[in-house]
């Protein structure tokens, strides 16, 4: 399957660049809980990008869509999207385009554990992470 996704699983040389405007906008939407909107914004950036950095965008997008599934009461969808998002983000651990990838992955893993532990009805919504910037 990765042959159909060139660059998947690779870190990008572009990680040292500043985040493009659509990435910034998508993260702002994510952080406001606008998970459907962040999906639309980051999908535009992901589809326009050919470099492996596109999987940073896709990973954030997938994690956000997982929180939309949580909001809609779909724990199976939430877990699946969080796991897929984390897998896209793995090569960018340590940060990419000033995004604190490690913090987002750790917070999403905590959400996975919490959802497994208490179920969707008792899930602590204060655990929903923000995407943070590195200093």
Coordinates of N, CA and C in Angstrom, one line a residue:
X1 N 0.8 -1.2 0.0 CA 0.0 0.0 0.0 C 0.9 1.3 0.0
X2 N 2.0 1.2 0.7 CA 2.9 2.4 0.7 C 3.4 2.8 -0.7
X3 N 3.4 1.8 -1.6 CA 3.9 2.2 -2.9 C 2.9 3.1 -3.6
X4 N 1.7 3.2 -3.1 CA 0.7 4.1 -3.6 C 0.8 5.4 -2.9
X5 N 1.6 5.5 -1.8 CA 1.7 6.7 -1.0 C 3.2 7.1 -0.9
X6 N 3.7 7.6 -2.0 CA 5.2 7.9 -2.0 C 5.5 8.8 -0.8
X7 N 6.6 8.4 -0.1 CA 7.1 9.3 1.0 C 6.4 9.0 2.3
X8 N 5.4 8.1 2.3 CA 4.8 7.8 3.6 C 5.8 7.1 4.5
X9 N 5.8 7.5 5.8 CA 6.8 6.9 6.7 C 8.2 7.5 6.7
X10 N 8.3 8.5 5.9 CA 9.6 9.2 5.8 C 9.5 10.6 6.4
X11 N 10.6 11.0 7.1 CA 10.6 12.4 7.6 C 11.0 13.3 6.4
X12 N 10.4 14.5 6.4 CA 10.7 15.4 5.3 C 11.8 16.4 5.6
X13 N 12.6 16.7 4.5 CA 13.6 17.7 4.6 C 13.0 19.1 4.9
X14 N 11.7 19.2 4.6 CA 11.0 20.5 4.7 C 10.5 20.8 6.1
X15 N 10.8 19.8 7.1 CA 10.4 20.0 8.5 C 11.0 21.3 9.1
X16 N 12.1 21.7 8.6 CA 12.7 22.9 9.2 C 12.1 24.2 8.7
X17 N 11.2 24.1 7.7 CA 10.5 25.3 7.1 C 9.5 25.8 8.1
X18 N 9.1 27.1 7.9 CA 7.9 27.6 8.6 C 6.6 27.0 8.1
X19 N 5.6 26.8 9.0 CA 4.4 26.2 8.6 C 3.7 27.1 7.5
X20 N 3.1 26.5 6.5 CA 2.4 27.3 5.5 C 1.1 27.8 6.1
X21 N 0.5 28.8 5.5 CA -0.7 29.5 6.0 C -1.9 28.5 6.2
X22 N -2.1 27.6 5.3 CA -3.2 26.6 5.5 C -3.0 25.7 6.7
X23 N -1.7 25.3 6.9 CA -1.4 24.5 8.1 C -1.7 25.3 9.4
X24 N -1.3 26.6 9.4 CA -1.6 27.4 10.6 C -3.1 27.5 10.8
X25 N -3.8 27.8 9.7 CA -5.3 27.9 9.8 C -6.0 26.6 10.2
X26 N -5.5 25.5 9.7 CA -6.1 24.2 10.1 C -5.8 23.9 11.6
X27 N -4.7 24.3 12.1 CA -4.3 24.1 13.5 C -5.2 25.0 14.4
X28 N -5.4 26.3 13.9 CA -6.2 27.2 14.7 C -7.7 26.6 14.8
X29 N -8.1 26.0 13.7 CA -9.5 25.4 13.7 C -9.5 24.2 14.6
X30 N -8.5 23.4 14.5 CA -8.4 22.2 15.4 C -8.5 22.7 16.9
X31 N -7.7 23.7 17.2 CA -7.6 24.2 18.6 C -8.9 24.8 19.1
X32 N -9.8 25.3 18.1 CA -11.1 25.8 18.5 C -12.1 24.7 18.5
X33 N -11.7 23.5 18.2 CA -12.7 22.4 18.2 C -13.5 22.3 16.9
X34 N -13.0 23.0 15.9 CA -13.7 23.0 14.6 C -13.1 21.9 13.8
X35 N -13.5 20.6 14.1 CA -12.8 19.5 13.6 C -13.2 19.2 12.1
X36 N -14.4 19.5 11.8 CA -14.9 19.4 10.4 C -14.1 20.4 9.5
X37 N -14.1 21.6 10.0 CA -13.4 22.7 9.2 C -11.9 22.4 9.1
X38 N -11.3 22.0 10.1 CA -9.8 21.7 10.0 C -9.6 20.6 9.0
X39 N -10.5 19.7 8.9 CA -10.4 18.6 8.0 C -10.3 19.2 6.5
X40 N -11.3 20.1 6.3 CA -11.4 20.7 4.9 C -10.1 21.5 4.6
X41 N -9.6 22.3 5.6 CA -8.5 23.1 5.4 C -7.2 22.3 5.2
X42 N -7.0 21.3 6.0 CA -5.8 20.5 5.9 C -5.8 19.6 4.8
X43 N -7.0 19.1 4.4 CA -7.1 18.3 3.2 C -6.6 19.0 1.9
X44 N -7.0 20.3 1.8 CA -6.5 21.1 0.7 C -5.0 21.1 0.7
X45 N -4.4 21.4 1.8 CA -2.9 21.4 1.9 C -2.3 20.1 1.6
X46 N -2.9 19.0 2.1 CA -2.4 17.7 1.9 C -2.5 17.3 0.5
X47 N -3.6 17.6 -0.2 CA -3.8 17.2 -1.6 C -2.8 18.0 -2.5
X48 N -2.5 19.2 -2.2 CA -1.7 20.0 -3.0 C -0.2 19.7 -2.8
X49 N 0.2 19.0 -1.8 CA 1.6 18.7 -1.5 C 2.0 17.4 -2.0
X50 N 3.3 17.4 -2.6 CA 3.8 16.1 -3.0 C 4.9 15.6 -2.1
X51 N 5.5 16.5 -1.3 CA 6.6 16.1 -0.4 C 6.0 15.2 0.8
X52 N 6.9 14.4 1.3 CA 6.4 13.6 2.5 C 5.8 14.4 3.6
X53 N 6.1 15.7 3.7 CA 5.5 16.5 4.8 C 4.0 16.5 4.7
X54 N 3.4 16.1 3.6 CA 2.0 15.9 3.4 C 1.4 15.0 4.5
X55 N 2.2 14.1 5.0 CA 1.7 13.1 6.0 C 1.6 13.8 7.4
X56 N 2.4 14.8 7.6 CA 2.2 15.6 8.8 C 0.8 16.2 8.8
X57 N 0.4 16.8 7.6 CA -0.9 17.5 7.5 C -2.0 16.4 7.6
X58 N -1.8 15.3 7.0 CA -2.8 14.2 7.0 C -2.9 13.6 8.4
X59 N -1.8 13.5 9.2 CA -1.9 13.0 10.5 C -2.7 13.9 11.4
X60 N -2.4 15.2 11.4 CA -3.2 16.1 12.2 C -4.7 16.1 11.8
X61 N -4.9 16.1 10.5 CA -6.3 16.0 10.0 C -7.0 14.8 10.5
X62 N -6.4 13.6 10.5 CA -7.0 12.4 10.9 C -7.3 12.4 12.4
X63 N -6.3 12.9 13.2 CA -6.6 13.0 14.7 C -7.8 13.9 14.9
X64 N -7.8 15.0 14.2 CA -9.0 15.9 14.4 C -10.3 15.3 14.0
X65 N -10.3 14.6 12.9 CA -11.5 13.9 12.5 C -11.9 12.8 13.6
X66 N -11.0 12.2 14.2 CA -11.3 11.3 15.3 C -12.0 12.0 16.4
X67 N -11.7 13.3 16.7 CA -12.4 14.0 17.7 C -13.8 14.4 17.2
X68 N -14.0 14.6 15.9 CA -15.3 14.8 15.4 C -16.2 13.5 15.6
X69 N -15.6 12.4 15.3 CA -16.3 11.1 15.6 C -16.7 10.9 17.0
X70 N -15.8 11.3 17.9 CA -16.0 11.3 19.4 C -17.3 12.1 19.7
X71 N -17.3 13.4 19.1 CA -18.4 14.3 19.4 C -19.7 13.7 18.9
X72 N -19.6 13.0 17.8 CA -20.9 12.4 17.2 C -21.2 11.0 17.8
X73 N -20.5 10.6 18.9 CA -20.8 9.4 19.6 C -20.4 8.1 18.9
X74 N -19.3 8.2 18.1 CA -18.8 7.0 17.4 C -17.4 6.6 17.9
X75 N -17.4 5.8 19.0 CA -16.1 5.5 19.5 C -15.2 4.6 18.6
X76 N -15.8 3.8 17.8 CA -15.0 3.0 16.8 C -14.3 3.8 15.8
X77 N -15.0 4.8 15.3 CA -14.4 5.7 14.3 C -13.4 6.6 14.9
X78 N -13.6 7.0 16.2 CA -12.6 7.9 16.9 C -11.3 7.1 17.1
X79 N -11.4 5.9 17.6 CA -10.2 5.1 17.8 C -9.5 4.8 16.5
X80 N -10.2 4.5 15.4 CA -9.6 4.1 14.2 C -8.8 5.4 13.6
X81 N -9.4 6.5 13.7 CA -8.8 7.7 13.1 C -7.7 8.2 14.0
X82 N -7.8 8.1 15.3 CA -6.7 8.5 16.1 C -5.5 7.6 15.8
X83 N -5.7 6.3 15.7 CA -4.6 5.4 15.5 C -3.9 5.6 14.1
X84 N -4.8 5.9 13.1 CA -4.2 6.2 11.8 C -3.5 7.5 11.8
X85 N -4.0 8.5 12.5 CA -3.3 9.8 12.5 C -2.0 9.7 13.2
X86 N -1.9 8.9 14.3 CA -0.7 8.7 15.0 C 0.3 8.0 14.1
X87 N -0.1 7.1 13.3 CA 0.8 6.4 12.4 C 1.4 7.3 11.4
X88 N 0.6 8.3 10.9 CA 1.1 9.3 9.9 C 2.1 10.2 10.6
X89 N 1.8 10.5 11.9 CA 2.7 11.5 12.6 C 4.0 10.9 13.1
X90 N 4.1 9.6 13.2 CA 5.3 9.0 13.8 C 6.6 9.5 13.2
X91 N 6.8 9.6 11.9 CA 8.1 10.1 11.3 C 8.4 11.5 11.7
X92 N 7.4 12.2 12.2 CA 7.7 13.7 12.5 C 7.9 13.9 14.0
X93 N 8.1 12.8 14.7 CA 8.4 13.0 16.2 C 9.6 13.9 16.3
X94 N 9.6 14.7 17.3 CA 10.7 15.7 17.5 C 10.3 17.0 16.9
X95 N 9.2 17.0 16.2 CA 8.7 18.3 15.6 C 8.9 18.4 14.2
X96 N 8.0 19.1 13.5 CA 8.1 19.4 12.1 C 7.3 20.7 11.8
X97 N 7.9 21.6 11.1 CA 7.3 22.9 10.8 C 6.8 23.6 12.1
X98 N 7.6 23.4 13.1 CA 7.3 24.0 14.5 C 6.1 23.4 15.2
X99 N 5.5 22.3 14.6 CA 4.4 21.6 15.3 C 5.0 20.7 16.4
X100 N 4.5 20.7 17.6 CA 5.0 19.8 18.6 C 4.3 18.5 18.4
X101 N 4.8 17.7 17.6 CA 4.2 16.4 17.2 C 4.2 15.4 18.4
X102 N 5.3 15.4 19.2 CA 5.4 14.5 20.3 C 4.2 14.8 21.3
X103 N 3.9 16.0 21.5 CA 2.8 16.3 22.5 C 1.5 15.9 21.9
X104 N 1.3 16.1 20.6 CA 0.0 15.7 20.0 C -0.2 14.2 20.0
X105 N 0.9 13.5 19.7 CA 0.8 12.0 19.7 C 0.5 11.5 21.1
X106 N 1.3 12.1 22.1 CA 1.1 11.6 23.5 C -0.3 11.9 24.0
X107 N -0.9 13.1 23.7 CA -2.2 13.5 24.1 C -3.3 12.6 23.5
X108 N -3.0 12.3 22.2 CA -4.0 11.4 21.5 C -3.9 10.0 22.0
X109 N -2.7 9.5 22.3 CA -2.6 8.2 23.0 C -3.3 8.1 24.3
X110 N -3.3 9.2 25.1 CA -4.0 9.3 26.3 C -5.5 9.2 26.1
X111 N -6.0 9.9 25.0 CA -7.4 9.8 24.7 C -7.8 8.4 24.3
X112 N -7.0 7.7 23.6 CA -7.2 6.3 23.2 C -7.4 5.5 24.5
X113 N -6.5 5.7 25.4 CA -6.5 4.9 26.7 C -7.7 5.2 27.5
X114 N -8.1 6.5 27.6 CA -9.2 6.9 28.3 C -10.5 6.4 27.7
X115 N -10.6 6.4 26.4 CA -11.8 5.9 25.7 C -12.0 4.4 26.0
X116 N -10.9 3.7 25.9 CA -10.9 2.3 26.2 C -11.3 2.0 27.7
X117 N -10.8 2.8 28.6 CA -11.0 2.6 30.0 C -12.4 3.0 30.5
X118 N -13.0 4.1 30.0 CA -14.3 4.5 30.5 C -15.4 4.5 29.5
X119 N -15.1 4.4 28.3 CA -16.2 4.4 27.3 C -16.5 5.9 26.9
X120 N -17.4 6.0 25.8 CA -17.7 7.3 25.3 C -18.5 8.1 26.2
X121 N -19.4 7.5 26.9 CA -20.3 8.3 27.8 C -19.6 9.0 28.9
X122 N -18.5 8.4 29.4 CA -17.8 9.0 30.5 C -16.4 9.6 30.1
X123 N -16.2 9.6 28.8 CA -14.9 10.2 28.3 C -14.8 11.6 28.8
X124 N -13.6 12.0 29.3 CA -13.3 13.3 29.8 C -12.9 14.2 28.7
X125 N -13.9 15.0 28.3 CA -13.6 15.9 27.1 C -12.5 16.9 27.3
X126 N -12.1 17.1 28.5 CA -11.0 18.1 28.8 C -9.7 17.5 28.3
X127 N -9.7 16.2 28.0 CA -8.4 15.6 27.4 C -8.2 15.9 26.0
X128 N -9.2 16.4 25.3 CA -9.1 16.7 23.9 C -7.9 17.7 23.7
X129 N -6.9 17.3 23.0 CA -5.7 18.2 23.0 C -5.8 19.4 22.1
X130 N -4.9 20.3 22.3 CA -4.6 21.4 21.3 C -3.3 21.0 20.6
X131 N -3.2 21.4 19.4 CA -1.9 21.3 18.7 C -1.1 22.4 19.1
X132 N 0.1 22.1 19.7 CA 1.0 23.2 20.2 C 2.1 23.4 19.3
X133 N 2.7 24.6 19.4 CA 3.8 25.0 18.6 C 5.1 24.9 19.5
X134 N 6.2 24.5 18.8 CA 7.5 24.4 19.5 C 8.0 25.9 19.7
X135 N 8.7 26.1 20.7 CA 9.3 27.5 20.9 C 10.4 27.8 19.9

